[in-house]
Tab-separated table of C-alpha atoms in Angstrom:
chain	number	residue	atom	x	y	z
O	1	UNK	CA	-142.358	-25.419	-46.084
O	2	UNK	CA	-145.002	-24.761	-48.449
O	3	UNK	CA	-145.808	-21.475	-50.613
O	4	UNK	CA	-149.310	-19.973	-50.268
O	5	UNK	CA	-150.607	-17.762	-53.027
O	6	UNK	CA	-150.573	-14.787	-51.761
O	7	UNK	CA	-154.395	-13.186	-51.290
O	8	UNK	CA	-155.486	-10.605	-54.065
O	9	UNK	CA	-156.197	-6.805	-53.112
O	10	UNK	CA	-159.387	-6.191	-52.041
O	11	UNK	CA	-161.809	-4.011	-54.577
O	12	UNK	CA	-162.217	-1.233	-52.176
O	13	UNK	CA	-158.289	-0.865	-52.276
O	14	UNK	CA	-157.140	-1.523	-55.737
O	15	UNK	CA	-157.317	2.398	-56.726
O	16	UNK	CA	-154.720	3.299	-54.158
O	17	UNK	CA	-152.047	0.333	-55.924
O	18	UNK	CA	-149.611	1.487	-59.005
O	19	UNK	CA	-149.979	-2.245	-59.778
O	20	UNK	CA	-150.975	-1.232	-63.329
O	21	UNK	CA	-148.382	1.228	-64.405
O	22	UNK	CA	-147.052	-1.863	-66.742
O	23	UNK	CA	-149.687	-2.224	-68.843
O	24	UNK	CA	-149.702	-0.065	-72.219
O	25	UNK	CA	-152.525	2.254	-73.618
O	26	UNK	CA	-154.536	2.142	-70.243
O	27	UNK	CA	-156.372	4.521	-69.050
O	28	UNK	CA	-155.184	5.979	-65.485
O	29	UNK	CA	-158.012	7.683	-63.277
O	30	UNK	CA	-156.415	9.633	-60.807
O	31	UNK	CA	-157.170	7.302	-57.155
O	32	UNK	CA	-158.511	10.296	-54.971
O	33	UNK	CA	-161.673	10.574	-58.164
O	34	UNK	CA	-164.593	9.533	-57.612
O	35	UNK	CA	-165.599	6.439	-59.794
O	36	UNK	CA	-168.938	8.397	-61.024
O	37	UNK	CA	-170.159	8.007	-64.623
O	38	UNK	CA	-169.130	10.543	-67.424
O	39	UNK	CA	-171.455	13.814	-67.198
O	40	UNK	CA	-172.268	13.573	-70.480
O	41	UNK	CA	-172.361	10.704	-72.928
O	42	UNK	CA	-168.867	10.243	-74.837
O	43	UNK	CA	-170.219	11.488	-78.636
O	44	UNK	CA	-171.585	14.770	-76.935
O	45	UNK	CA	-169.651	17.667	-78.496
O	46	UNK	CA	-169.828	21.424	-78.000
O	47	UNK	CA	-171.395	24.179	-80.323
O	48	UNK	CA	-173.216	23.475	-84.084
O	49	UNK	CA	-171.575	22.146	-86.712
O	50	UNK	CA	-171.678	24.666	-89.752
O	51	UNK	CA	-171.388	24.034	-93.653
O	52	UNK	CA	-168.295	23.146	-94.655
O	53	UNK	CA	-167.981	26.553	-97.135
O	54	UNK	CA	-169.228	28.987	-94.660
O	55	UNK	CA	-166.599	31.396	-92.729
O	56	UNK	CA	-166.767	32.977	-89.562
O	57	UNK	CA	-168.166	36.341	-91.093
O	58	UNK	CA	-171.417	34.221	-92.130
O	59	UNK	CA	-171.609	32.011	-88.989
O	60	UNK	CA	-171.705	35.635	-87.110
O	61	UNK	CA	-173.923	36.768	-88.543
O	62	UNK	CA	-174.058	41.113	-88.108
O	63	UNK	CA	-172.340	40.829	-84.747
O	64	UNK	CA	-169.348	42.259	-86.910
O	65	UNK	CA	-170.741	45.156	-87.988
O	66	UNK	CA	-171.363	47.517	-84.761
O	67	UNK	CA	-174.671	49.583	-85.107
O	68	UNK	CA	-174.247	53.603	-84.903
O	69	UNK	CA	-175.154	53.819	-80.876
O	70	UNK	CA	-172.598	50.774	-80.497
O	71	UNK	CA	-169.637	52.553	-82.597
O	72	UNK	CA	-171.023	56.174	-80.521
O	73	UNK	CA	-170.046	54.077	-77.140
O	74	UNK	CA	-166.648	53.049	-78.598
O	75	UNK	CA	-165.790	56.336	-79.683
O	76	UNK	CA	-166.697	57.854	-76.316
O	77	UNK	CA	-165.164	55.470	-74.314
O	78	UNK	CA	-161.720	55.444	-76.402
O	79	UNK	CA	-161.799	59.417	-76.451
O	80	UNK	CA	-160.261	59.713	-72.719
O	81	UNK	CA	-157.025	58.002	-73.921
O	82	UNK	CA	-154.041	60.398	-74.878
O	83	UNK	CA	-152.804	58.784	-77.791
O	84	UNK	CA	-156.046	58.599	-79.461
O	85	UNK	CA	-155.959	62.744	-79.345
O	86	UNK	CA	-151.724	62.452	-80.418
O	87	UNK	CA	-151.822	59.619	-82.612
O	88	UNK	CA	-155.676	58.891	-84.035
O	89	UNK	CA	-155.964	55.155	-86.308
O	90	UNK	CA	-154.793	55.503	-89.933
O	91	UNK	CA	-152.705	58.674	-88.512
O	92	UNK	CA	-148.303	58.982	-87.727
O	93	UNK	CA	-147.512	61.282	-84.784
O	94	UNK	CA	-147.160	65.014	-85.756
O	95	UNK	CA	-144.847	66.616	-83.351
O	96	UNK	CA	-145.711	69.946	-84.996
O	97	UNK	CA	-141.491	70.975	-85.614
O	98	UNK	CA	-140.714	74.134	-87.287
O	99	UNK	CA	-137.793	73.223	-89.531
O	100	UNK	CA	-135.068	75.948	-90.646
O	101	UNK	CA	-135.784	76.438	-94.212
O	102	UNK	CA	-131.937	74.946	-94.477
O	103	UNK	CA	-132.685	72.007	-93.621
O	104	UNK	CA	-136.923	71.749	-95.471
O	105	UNK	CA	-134.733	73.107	-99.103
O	106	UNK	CA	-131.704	70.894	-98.745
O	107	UNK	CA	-132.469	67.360	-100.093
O	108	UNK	CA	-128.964	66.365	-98.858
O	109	UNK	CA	-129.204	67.313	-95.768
O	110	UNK	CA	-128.270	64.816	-93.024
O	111	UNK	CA	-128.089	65.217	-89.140
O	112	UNK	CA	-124.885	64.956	-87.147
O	113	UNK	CA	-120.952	64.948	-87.929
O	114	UNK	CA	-119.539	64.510	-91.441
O	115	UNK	CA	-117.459	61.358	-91.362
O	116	UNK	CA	-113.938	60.806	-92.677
O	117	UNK	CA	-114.084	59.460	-96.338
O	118	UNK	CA	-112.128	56.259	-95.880
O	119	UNK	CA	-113.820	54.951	-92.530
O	120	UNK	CA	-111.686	53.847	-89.977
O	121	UNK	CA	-111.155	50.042	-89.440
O	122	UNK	CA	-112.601	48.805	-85.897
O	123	UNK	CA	-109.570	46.566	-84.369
O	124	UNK	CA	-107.749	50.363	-84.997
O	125	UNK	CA	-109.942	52.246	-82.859
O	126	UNK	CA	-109.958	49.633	-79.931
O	127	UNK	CA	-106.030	48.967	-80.245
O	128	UNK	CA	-104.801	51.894	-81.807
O	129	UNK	CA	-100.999	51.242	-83.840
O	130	UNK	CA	-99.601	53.848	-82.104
O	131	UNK	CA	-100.184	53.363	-78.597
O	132	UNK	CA	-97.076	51.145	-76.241
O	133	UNK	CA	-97.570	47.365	-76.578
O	134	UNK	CA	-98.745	45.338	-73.654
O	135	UNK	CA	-95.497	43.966	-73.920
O	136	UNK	CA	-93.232	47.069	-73.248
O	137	UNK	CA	-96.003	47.998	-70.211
O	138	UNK	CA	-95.280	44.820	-68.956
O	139	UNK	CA	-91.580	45.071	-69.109
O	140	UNK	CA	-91.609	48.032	-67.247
């Protein structure tokens, strides 16, 4: 019995094989592509280079700056919004409360309960000293 080499994989077929998985730093072009040329030649890039000391406010140019009719439009257009009537830029909500003068000429004056002075430890509150043991409930 003799070997034969076994025939090579036709050209037409060799993008359907994983036969090349094994080799390192190649390129893999999905099989169902079509083998066309690039669209555009590799060095093409997108947009213009600028100076190096120039920042985006001078490659804008005045596109920053919105002319009177422009900042008109914004105004209008922002104007149906509630909040910009409640709560305008630059401005904290004004809820328009009319304060006892008790409370406007006290500068001590704090909402809510008065503590105890020595607070009370936590593990206290959840498992109070003075309540039965889970050991007494249990012998029960």
């Amino acid at each position: 019995f003799e070997e034969q080499e076994r025939p090579t994989t036709p050209d037409e077929m060799k993008r359907f094989r994983k036969t090349f998985t094994g080799k390192p730093g190649m390129r893999i072009q999905h099989w169902g592509s079509e083998p066309d040329p690039a669209p555009r030649p590799g060095e093409f890039v997108f947009g213009v280079k600028g100076e190096k000391g120039q920042g985006v406010g001078d490659l804008l140019g005045g596109h920053l700056e919105p002319t009177s009719m422009q900042a008109y439009q914004q105004m209008r257009a922002e104007a149906v919004y509630a909040t910009s009537k409640k709560e305008p830029l630059g401005v904290s909500l004004d809820r328009k409360y009319q304060w006892p003068d008790t409370v406007k000429g006290d500068p001590k004056f704090r909402f809510g309960l008065q503590g105890a002075e020595v607070p009370e430890k936590a593990i206290d509150a959840i498992f109070p000293p003075e309540a039965p043991s889970l050991n007494v409930t249990m012998e029960q």
